[in-house]
XYZ file of C-alpha atoms in Angstrom:
640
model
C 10.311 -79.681 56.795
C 7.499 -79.392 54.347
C 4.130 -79.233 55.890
C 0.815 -80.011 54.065
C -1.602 -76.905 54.255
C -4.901 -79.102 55.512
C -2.593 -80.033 58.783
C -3.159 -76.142 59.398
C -6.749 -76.709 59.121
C -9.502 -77.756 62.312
C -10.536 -80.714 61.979
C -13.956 -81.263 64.205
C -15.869 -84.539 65.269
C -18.413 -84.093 62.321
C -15.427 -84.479 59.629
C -14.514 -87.695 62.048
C -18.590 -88.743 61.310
C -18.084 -88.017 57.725
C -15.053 -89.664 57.200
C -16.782 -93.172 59.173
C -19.734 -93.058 57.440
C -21.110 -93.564 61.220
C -24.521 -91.201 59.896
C -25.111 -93.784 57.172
C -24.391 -97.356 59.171
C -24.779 -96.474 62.549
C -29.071 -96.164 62.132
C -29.169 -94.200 65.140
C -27.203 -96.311 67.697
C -23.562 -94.472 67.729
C -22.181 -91.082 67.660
C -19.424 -89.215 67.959
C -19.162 -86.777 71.327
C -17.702 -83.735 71.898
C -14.614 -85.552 73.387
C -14.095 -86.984 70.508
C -14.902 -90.650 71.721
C -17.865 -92.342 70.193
C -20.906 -93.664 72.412
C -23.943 -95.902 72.163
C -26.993 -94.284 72.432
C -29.575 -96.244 75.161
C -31.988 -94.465 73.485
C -31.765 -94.386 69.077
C -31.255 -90.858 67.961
C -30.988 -89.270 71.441
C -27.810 -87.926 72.069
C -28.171 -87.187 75.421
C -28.425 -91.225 76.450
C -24.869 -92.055 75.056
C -22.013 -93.905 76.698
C -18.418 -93.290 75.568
C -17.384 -96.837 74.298
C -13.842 -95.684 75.587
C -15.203 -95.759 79.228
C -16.870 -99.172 78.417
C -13.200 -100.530 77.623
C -11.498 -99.121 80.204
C -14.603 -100.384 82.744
C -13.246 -103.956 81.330
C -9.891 -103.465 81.580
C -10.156 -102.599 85.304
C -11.859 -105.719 86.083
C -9.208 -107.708 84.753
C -10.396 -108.591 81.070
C -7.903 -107.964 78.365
C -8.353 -107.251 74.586
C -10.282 -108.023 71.853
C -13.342 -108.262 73.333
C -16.367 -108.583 71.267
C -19.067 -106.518 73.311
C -22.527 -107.115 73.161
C -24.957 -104.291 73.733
C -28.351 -105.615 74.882
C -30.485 -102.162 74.435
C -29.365 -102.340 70.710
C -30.713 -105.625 70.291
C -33.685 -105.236 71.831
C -34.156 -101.450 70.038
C -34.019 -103.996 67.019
C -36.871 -106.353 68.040
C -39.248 -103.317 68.667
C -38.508 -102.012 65.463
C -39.268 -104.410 63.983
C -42.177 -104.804 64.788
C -43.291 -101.582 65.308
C -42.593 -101.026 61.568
C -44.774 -103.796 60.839
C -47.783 -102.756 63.109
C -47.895 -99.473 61.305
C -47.943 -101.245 57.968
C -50.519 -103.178 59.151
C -52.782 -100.489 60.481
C -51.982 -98.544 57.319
C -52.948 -100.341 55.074
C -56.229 -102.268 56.973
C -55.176 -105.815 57.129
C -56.762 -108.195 58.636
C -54.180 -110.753 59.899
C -50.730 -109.999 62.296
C -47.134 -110.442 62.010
C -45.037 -112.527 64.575
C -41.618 -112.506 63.648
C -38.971 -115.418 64.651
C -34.810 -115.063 64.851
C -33.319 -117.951 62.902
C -30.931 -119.180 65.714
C -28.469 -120.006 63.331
C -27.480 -116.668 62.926
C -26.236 -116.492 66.244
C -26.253 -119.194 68.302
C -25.004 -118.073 71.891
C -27.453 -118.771 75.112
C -27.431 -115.281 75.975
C -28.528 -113.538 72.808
C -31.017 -115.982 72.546
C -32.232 -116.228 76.162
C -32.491 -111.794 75.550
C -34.625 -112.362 72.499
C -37.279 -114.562 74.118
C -37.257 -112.416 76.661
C -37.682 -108.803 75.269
C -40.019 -110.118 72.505
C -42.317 -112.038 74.527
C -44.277 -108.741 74.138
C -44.277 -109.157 70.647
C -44.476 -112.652 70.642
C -41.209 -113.192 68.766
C -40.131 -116.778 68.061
C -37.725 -118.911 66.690
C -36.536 -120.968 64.096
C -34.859 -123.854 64.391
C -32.594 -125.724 61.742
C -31.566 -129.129 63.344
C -31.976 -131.266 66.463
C -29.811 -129.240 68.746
C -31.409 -125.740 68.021
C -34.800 -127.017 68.212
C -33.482 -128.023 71.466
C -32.182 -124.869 72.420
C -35.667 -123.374 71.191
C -37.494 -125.869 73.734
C -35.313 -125.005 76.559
C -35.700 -121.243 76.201
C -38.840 -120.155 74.692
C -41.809 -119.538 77.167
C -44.218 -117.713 75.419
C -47.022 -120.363 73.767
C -47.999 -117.613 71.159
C -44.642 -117.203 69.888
C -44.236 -119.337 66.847
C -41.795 -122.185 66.592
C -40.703 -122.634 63.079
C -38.584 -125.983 62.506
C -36.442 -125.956 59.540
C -33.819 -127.849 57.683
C -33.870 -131.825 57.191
C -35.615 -133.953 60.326
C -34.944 -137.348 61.731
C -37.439 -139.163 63.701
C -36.204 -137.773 66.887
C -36.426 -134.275 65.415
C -40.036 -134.784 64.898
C -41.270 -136.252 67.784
C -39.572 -133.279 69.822
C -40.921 -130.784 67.372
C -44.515 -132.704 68.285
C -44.194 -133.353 71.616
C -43.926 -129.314 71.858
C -47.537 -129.195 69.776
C -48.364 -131.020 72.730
C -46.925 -128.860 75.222
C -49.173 -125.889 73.872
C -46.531 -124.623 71.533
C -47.243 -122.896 67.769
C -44.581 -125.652 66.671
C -44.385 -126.039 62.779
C -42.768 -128.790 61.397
C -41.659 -127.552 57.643
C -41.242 -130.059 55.198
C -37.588 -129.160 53.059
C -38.270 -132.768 51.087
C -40.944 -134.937 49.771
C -39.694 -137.460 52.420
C -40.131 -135.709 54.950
C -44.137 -136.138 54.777
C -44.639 -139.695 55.371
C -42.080 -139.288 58.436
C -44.224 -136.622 60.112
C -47.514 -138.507 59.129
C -46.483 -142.037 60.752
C -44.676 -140.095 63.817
C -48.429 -137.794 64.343
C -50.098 -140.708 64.133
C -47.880 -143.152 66.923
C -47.732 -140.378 68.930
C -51.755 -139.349 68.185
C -50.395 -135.400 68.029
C -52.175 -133.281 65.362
C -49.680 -131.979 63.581
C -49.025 -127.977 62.054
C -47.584 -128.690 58.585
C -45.654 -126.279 56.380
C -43.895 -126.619 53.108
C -40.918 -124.995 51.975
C -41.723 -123.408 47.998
C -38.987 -123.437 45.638
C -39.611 -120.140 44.336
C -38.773 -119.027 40.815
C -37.821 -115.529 41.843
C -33.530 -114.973 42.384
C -32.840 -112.102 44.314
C -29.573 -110.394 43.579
C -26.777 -110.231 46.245
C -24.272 -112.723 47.771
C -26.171 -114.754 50.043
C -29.268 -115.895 47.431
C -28.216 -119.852 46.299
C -31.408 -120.659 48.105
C -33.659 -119.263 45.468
C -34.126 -120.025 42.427
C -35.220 -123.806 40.455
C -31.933 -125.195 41.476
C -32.019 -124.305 45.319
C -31.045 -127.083 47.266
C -34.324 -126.407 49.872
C -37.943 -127.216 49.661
C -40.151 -128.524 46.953
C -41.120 -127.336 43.558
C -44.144 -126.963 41.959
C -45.125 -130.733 41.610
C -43.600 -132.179 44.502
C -45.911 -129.558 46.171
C -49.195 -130.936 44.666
C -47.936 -134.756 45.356
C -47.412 -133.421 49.287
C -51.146 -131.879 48.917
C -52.482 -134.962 47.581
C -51.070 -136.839 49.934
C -52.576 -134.930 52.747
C -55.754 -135.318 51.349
C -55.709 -139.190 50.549
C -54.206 -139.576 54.838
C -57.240 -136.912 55.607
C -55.213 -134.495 57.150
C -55.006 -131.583 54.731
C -56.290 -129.730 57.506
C -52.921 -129.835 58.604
C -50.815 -127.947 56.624
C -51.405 -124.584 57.851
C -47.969 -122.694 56.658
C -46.205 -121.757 53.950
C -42.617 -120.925 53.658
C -39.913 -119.895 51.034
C -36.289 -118.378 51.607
C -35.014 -116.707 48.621
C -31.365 -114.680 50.206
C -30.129 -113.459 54.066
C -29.131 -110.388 52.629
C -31.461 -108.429 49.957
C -30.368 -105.380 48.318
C -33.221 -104.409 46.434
C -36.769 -104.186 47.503
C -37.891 -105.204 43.583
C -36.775 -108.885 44.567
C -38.707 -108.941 47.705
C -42.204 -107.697 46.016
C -40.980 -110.281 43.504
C -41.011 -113.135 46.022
C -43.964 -112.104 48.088
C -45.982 -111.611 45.206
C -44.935 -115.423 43.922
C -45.385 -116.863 47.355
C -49.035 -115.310 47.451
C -50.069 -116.783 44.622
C -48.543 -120.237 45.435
C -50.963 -119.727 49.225
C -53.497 -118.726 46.831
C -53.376 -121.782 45.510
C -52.548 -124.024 48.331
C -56.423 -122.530 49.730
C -57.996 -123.616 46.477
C -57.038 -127.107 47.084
C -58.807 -127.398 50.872
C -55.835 -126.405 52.889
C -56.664 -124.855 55.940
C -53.351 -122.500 55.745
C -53.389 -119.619 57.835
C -49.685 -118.829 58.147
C -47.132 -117.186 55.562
C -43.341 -117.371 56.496
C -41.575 -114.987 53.974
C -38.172 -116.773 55.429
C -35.104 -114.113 55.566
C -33.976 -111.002 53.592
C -34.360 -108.293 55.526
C -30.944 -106.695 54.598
C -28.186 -105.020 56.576
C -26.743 -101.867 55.535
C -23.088 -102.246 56.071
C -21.674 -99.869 54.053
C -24.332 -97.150 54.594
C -24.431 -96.265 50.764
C -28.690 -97.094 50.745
C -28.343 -98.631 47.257
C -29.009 -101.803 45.603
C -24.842 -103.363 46.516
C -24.560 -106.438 48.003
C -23.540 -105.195 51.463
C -26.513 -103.193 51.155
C -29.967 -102.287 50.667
C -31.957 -99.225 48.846
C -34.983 -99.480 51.004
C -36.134 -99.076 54.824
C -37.520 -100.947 57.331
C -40.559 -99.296 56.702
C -41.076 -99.309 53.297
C -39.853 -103.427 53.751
C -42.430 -104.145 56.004
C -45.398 -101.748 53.652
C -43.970 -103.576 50.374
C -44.633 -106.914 51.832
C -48.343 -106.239 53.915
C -49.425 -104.388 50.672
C -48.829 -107.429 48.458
C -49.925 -110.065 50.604
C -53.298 -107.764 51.111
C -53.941 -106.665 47.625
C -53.281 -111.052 46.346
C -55.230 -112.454 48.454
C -57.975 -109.625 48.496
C -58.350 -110.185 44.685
C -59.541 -113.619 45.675
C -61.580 -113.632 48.685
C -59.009 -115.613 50.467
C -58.607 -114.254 54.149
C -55.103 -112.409 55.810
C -52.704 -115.164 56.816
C -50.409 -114.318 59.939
C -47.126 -112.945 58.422
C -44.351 -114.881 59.809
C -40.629 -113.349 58.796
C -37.174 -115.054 59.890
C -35.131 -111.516 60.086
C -32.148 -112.491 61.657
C -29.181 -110.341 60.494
C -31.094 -107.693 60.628
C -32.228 -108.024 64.547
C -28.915 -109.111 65.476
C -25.849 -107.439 63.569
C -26.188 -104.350 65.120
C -25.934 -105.683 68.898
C -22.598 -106.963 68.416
C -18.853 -104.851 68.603
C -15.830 -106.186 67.714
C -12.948 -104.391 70.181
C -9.257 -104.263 69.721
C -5.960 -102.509 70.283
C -3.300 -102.047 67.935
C -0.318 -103.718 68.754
C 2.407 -102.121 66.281
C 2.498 -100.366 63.252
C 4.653 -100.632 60.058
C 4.958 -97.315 58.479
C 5.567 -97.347 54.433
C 8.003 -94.734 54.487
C 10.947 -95.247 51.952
C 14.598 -94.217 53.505
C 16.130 -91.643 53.543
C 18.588 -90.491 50.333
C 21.554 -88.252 48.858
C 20.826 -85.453 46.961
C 22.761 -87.313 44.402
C 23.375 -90.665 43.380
C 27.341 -91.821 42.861
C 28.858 -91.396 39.970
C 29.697 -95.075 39.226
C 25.671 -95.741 39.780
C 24.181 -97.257 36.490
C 22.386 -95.192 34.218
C 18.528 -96.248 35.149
C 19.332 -95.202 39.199
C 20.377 -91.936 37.817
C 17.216 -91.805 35.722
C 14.880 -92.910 38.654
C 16.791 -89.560 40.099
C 16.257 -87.786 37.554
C 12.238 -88.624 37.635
C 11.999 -87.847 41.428
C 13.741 -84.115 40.851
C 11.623 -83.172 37.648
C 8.203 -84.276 38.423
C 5.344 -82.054 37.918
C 1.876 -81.973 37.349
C 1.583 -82.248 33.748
C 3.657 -85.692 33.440
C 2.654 -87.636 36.462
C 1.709 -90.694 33.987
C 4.660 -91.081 32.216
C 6.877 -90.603 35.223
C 4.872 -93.442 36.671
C 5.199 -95.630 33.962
C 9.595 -94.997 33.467
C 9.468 -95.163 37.165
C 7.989 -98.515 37.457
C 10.254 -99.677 33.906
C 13.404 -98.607 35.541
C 12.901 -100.694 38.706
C 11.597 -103.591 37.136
C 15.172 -103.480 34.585
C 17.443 -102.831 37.843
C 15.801 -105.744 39.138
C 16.741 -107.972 36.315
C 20.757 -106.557 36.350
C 20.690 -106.921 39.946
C 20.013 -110.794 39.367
C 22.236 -111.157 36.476
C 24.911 -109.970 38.942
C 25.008 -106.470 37.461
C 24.869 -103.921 40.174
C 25.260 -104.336 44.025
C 22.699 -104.766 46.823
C 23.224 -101.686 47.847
C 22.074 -100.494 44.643
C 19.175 -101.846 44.303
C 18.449 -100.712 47.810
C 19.643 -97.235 46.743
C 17.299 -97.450 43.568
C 14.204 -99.072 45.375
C 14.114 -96.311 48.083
C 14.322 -93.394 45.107
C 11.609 -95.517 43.919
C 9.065 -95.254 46.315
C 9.900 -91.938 46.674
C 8.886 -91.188 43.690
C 5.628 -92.795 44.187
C 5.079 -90.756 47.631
C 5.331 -87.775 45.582
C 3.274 -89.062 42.772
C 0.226 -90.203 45.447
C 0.358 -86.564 46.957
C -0.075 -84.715 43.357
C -3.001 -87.769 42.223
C -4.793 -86.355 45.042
C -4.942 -82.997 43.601
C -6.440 -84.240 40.363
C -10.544 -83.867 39.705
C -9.791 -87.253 37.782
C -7.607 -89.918 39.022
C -6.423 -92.107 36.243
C -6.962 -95.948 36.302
C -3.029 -96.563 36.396
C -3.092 -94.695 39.749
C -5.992 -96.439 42.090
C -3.827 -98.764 44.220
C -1.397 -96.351 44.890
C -2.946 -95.456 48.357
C -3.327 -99.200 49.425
C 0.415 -99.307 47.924
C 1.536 -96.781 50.418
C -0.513 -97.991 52.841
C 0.564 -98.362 56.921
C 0.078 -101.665 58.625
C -1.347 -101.495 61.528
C -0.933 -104.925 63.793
C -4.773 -105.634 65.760
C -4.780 -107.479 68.696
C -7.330 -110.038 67.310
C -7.861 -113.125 64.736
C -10.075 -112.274 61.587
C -10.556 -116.367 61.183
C -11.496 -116.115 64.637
C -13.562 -113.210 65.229
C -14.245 -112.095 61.195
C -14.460 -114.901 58.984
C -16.709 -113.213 56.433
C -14.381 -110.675 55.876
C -11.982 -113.030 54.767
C -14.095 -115.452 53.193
C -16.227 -113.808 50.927
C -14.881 -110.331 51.470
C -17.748 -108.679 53.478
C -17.283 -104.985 54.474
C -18.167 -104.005 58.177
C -17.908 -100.765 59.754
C -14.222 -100.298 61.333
C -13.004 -96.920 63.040
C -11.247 -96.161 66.231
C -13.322 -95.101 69.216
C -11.279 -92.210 70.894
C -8.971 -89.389 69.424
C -12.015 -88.505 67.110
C -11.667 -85.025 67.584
C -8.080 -85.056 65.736
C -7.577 -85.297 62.349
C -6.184 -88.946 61.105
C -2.847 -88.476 59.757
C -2.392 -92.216 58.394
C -3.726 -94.592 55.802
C -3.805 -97.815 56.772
C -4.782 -101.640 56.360
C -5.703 -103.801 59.387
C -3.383 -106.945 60.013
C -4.353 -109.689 62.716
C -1.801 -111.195 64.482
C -2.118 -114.880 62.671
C 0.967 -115.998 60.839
C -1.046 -116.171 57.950
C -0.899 -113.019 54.668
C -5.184 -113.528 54.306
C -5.442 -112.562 57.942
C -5.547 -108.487 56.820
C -8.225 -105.937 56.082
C -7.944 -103.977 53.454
C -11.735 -103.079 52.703
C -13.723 -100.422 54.071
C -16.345 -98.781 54.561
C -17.004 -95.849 52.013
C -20.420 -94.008 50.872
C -19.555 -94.023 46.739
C -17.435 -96.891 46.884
C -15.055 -99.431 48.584
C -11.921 -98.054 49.693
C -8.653 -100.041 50.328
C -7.340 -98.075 53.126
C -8.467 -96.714 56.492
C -7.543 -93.362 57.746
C -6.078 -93.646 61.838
C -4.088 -91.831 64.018
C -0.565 -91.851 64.682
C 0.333 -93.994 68.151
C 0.790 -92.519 70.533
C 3.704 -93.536 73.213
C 2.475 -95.663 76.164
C -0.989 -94.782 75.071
C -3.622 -97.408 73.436
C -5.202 -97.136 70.401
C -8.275 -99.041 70.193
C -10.772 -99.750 67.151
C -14.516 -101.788 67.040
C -15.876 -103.329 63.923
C -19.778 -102.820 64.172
C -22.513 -105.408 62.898
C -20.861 -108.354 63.678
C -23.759 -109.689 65.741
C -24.724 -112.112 62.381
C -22.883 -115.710 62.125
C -19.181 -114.311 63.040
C -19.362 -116.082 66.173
C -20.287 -119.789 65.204
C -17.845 -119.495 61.575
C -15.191 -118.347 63.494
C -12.338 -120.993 63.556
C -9.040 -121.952 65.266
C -6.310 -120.040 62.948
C -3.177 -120.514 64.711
C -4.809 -121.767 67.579
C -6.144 -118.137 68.652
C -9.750 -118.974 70.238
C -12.817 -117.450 71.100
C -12.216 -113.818 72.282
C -13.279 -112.735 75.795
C -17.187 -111.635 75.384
C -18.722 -108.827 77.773
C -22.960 -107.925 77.524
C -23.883 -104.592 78.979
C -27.341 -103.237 79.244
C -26.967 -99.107 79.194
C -28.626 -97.160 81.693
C -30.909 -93.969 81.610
C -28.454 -91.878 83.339
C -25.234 -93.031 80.750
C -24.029 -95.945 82.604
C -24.080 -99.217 81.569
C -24.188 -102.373 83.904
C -22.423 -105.371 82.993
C -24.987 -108.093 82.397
C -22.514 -110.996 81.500
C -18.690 -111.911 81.603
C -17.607 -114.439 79.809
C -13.885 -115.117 79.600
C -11.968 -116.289 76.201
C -10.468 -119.411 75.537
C -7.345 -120.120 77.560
C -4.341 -121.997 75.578
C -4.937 -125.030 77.487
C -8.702 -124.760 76.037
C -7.766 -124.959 72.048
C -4.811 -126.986 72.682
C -8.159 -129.705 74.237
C -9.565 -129.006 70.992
C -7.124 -130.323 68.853
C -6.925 -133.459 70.691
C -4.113 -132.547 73.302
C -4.221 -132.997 76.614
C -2.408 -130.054 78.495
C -1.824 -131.739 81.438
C 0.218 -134.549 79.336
C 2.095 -131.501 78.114
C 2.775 -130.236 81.077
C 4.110 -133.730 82.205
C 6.232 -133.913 79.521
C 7.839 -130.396 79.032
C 8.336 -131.080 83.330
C 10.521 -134.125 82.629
C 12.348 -132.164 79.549
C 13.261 -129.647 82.287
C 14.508 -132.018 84.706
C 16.612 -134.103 82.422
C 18.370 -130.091 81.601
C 18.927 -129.690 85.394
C 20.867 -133.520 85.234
C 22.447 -132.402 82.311
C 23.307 -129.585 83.976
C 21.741 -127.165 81.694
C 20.152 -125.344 83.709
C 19.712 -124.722 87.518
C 17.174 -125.972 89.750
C 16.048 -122.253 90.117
C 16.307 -121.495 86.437
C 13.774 -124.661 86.446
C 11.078 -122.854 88.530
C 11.302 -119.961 86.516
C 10.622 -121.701 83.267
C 8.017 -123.959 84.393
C 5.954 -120.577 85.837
C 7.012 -119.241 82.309
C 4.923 -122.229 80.721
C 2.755 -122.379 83.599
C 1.373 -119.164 82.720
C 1.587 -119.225 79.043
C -0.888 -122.573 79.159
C -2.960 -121.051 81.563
C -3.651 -117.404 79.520
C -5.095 -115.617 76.767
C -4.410 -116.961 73.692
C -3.979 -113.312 72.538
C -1.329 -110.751 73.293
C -1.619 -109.699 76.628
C 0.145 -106.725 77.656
């Protein structure tokens, strides 16, 4: 048996951190131990304070939980918050303004009562707020927030009802801003402040000119479908000051993209937005607040570059880009520091959130095996695919590629015309990929890869079957292709033999991952282990903490995934803060309009009519009704 020279080599947990990028995404909060199992860090950077995510799992598994299990980590989140802020107190100090920052988590970035309960409570400090989009978030917001100096920024298009809550908490002491998104929504707030005689805090959303580049920036631009342009903003003013309450509109807000790559397009925006608040203090508007909405970007792919899934700046040189502008603006016309409001949720929240699975099965792309020699009586084009595989060498990999690929394509045709036998084409196909197993392991000798060979890796590629749903648990992945950190936790110390892409276990060819994480560029495999007999393999997409949750969807009826917070400890533990079990099949099947104990009725009676029939046995009965007894009652993934 030929063996490759690198499996001679040592492989150590540093070319495991290379090879995950975990350096360049992981900002501090994972690494890899000298066990080769990677940890969260309680404290960022300090790898004494880490906990072996491995333990973590198997801590679940012994108290009865089963895979995937998306894990929340509460120190990460909160790390997040203080960072935040942190970055933007030093900006402040550093460059001598005169106003504060108060940041607020957009709840519709993740919606869950826990995360949101753990941001109220770890920023009350900070006075960290929230922003509400609708009826029911605002409601959320009311129900949850205690601190009065927090600000409360309401969002998105408001019925009566949604303004008289979003006064009623004015009333209750709250920094409650009611944002108008449409010229509309002005008269409502005025005629609701006045019946209710609440003074209310105004703000107006700016359609900005500036586009940001990047996937998620539709609500920029002339043609956003949010807030008012430049007119409709001077008819709101005016109207203020004809009803006398221009003291009233104390905030200004714009949203130009979630996820900003480049730090030009924020200085862009600010610098707009300051001259709009600029202006809106010319007119007689008391102002006082500046919400510079979302943007804050997440560095998936730990490249540090202007590509959509990432960003070429810091949190530090965000937060001095945008106290710098605002100062030097407004400075220029005697107009006094607003408080800087910013609604950074993907950035506070993506990291706090790991996806964990186990692979169920692998399909390895291996061709079978063949002769030496193909029978005589085989048509020409086998013997030349032969022929190909025995004479290959460096110096005519591309035209062996391209006859390769002719000759299997032409046996394909003669093998539908009813020319040559199944087993021929089977004999042909498996010379075939052979011959492009051979061809992948000479490519990767070249200093330049030709463009006819890039997909021969994903080509070659393993499956490898995850216990999970990407509609479920992923849904940006699949629908707009976003890259997130995947890698196994354990076995890190050994060198991964396989490249692989990621199927879920929907019945359903878009439910696959075949993306990843790379520093130059995206690559279309992942490299993993070999399984391992009676052994798990488990893997954990990172920074899923942003909108996975709430998109996620019903695919095959697989449901929410069991979910598990931990706080870690000083001393590497971790406590289990929450549990919170997955959807059972009797829960999705109630989602879909069934009702499971109607199907249980009715697959009873089905069961009895067999034992009449004679069918089955009475005690063959029991056994199948326990059968679908348990299958309503459990996981609706694979449990072992």
């Amino acid at each position: 048996m030929k063996i490759k020279k690198q499996a001679f080599e040592h492989w150590s947990i540093d070319d495991s951190s290379d090879i995950y990028g975990v350096p360049n995404w992981g900002c501090d909060y994972f690494a890899i131990n000298s066990n080769g199992e990677l940890e969260i860090l309680a404290t960022p950077g300090n790898l004494d304070s880490g906990v072996p995510l491995l333990d973590v799992v198997n801590g679940i598994k012994d108290r009865g939980m089963d895979m995937p299990v998306l894990l929340r980590v509460s120190n990460i989140l909160d790390a997040r918050i203080k960072l935040l802020h942190t970055s933007f107190r030093k900006a402040i100090k550093q460059t001598q303004y005169q106003g504060v920052y108060k940041g607020v988590f957009p709840i519709k970035v993740n919606q869950q009562q826990q995360i949101i309960e753990e941001i109220c409570r770890f920023g009350e400090e900070y006075h960290h707020g929230l922003e509400a989009g609708s009826k029911a978030e605002l409601i959320a917001a009311l129900g949850t927030l205690q601190d009065r100096e927090a600000c409360l920024v309401c969002n998105g298009y408001k019925d009566e009802e949604f303004i008289d809550l979003a006064l009623y908490a004015c009333r209750l002491g709250y920094q409650c801003f009611l944002v108008v998104e449409m010229p509309s929504e002005m008269n409502l707030i005025i005629e609701r402040s006045r019946a209710l005689n609440i003074k209310p805090l105004i703000g107006i959303r700016m359609k900005l000119s500036t586009r940001a580049s990047g996937q998620w920036t539709e609500s920029g631009g002339d043609r956003s479908v949010f807030g008012l342009n430049t007119s409709e903003l001077i008819d709101m003013v005016d109207l203020l000051r004809k009803e006398d309450m221009l003291d009233c509109l104390r905030l200004l807000h714009y949203h130009i993209g979630s996820q900003i790559p480049n730090i030009r397009d924020i200085r862009a925006g600010v610098l707009e937005a300051c001259r709009v608040y600029v202006g809106l203090v010319e007119e007689g508007a008391a102002m006082g607040f500046l919400d510079l909405g979302g943007g804050l970007a997440v560095d998936y792919d730990g490249s540090h570059t202007n590509y959509h899934h990432s960003r070429n700046y810091t949190i530090d040189e965000y937060c001095v880009d945008i106290v710098e502008t605002v100062a030097e603006t407004l400075n220029s016309k005697g107009i006094a520091h607003p408080t800087i409001i910013t609604e950074s949720g993907r950035a506070t929240i993506a990291y706090s959130s790991i996806l964990l699975f186990n692979i169920l099965d692998v399909t390895r792309f291996e061709p079978s095996s063949i002769p030496d020699a193909v029978p005589e009586d085989s048509n020409e084009m086998t013997k030349d695919l032969m022929n190909i595989l025995k004479t290959m060498n460096a110096k005519n990999l591309q035209e062996n590629f391209h006859d390769a690929i002719y000759y299997r394509d032409e046996l394909r045709i003669l093998f539908k015309n009813g020319r040559i036998s199944l087993r021929e084409r089977g004999l042909a196909e498996s010379i075939f990929w052979h011959i492009m197993v051979s061809l992948n392991k000479e490519v990767k000798r070249l200093k330049y890869i030709p463009d006819e060979f890039e997909g021969l890796d994903k080509a070659l590629a393993d499956i490898y079957y995850g216990n999970l749903s990407i509609f479920q648990s992923l849904p940006d992945s699949w629908a707009i292709k976003q890259i997130f950190p995947i890698m196994p936790i354990h076995r890190l110390n050994e060198r991964p033999s396989r490249n692989a892409i990621i199927s879920d276990i929907t019945c359903d060819c878009d439910g696959k991952i075949e993306q990843f994480v790379d520093l130059h560029d995206e690559r279309h495999t992942l490299p993993l282990h070999e399984l391992r007999e009676n052994e798990e393999y488990y893997l954990a997409v990172f920074l899923v903490g942003a909108y996975q949750e709430t998109l996620g969807d019903l695919h095959n009826l697989l449901g929410d995934t069991n979910v598990v917070s931990i706080n870690l400890t000083s001393d590497r533990h971790y406590e289990i803060v929450q549990e919170l079990e997955g959807d059972s099949v009797a829960d999705v099947l109630s989602y879909v309009e069934y009702n499971p104990a109607a199907l249980r009725d009715s697959f009873k009676q089905r069961a009895e009519l067999a034992v009449r029939e004679n069918l089955i046995t009475p005690t063959e009965r029991r056994a199948i009704m326990t059968a679908f007894e348990n299958g309503i009652n459990g996981y609706t993934y694979f449990e072992r």
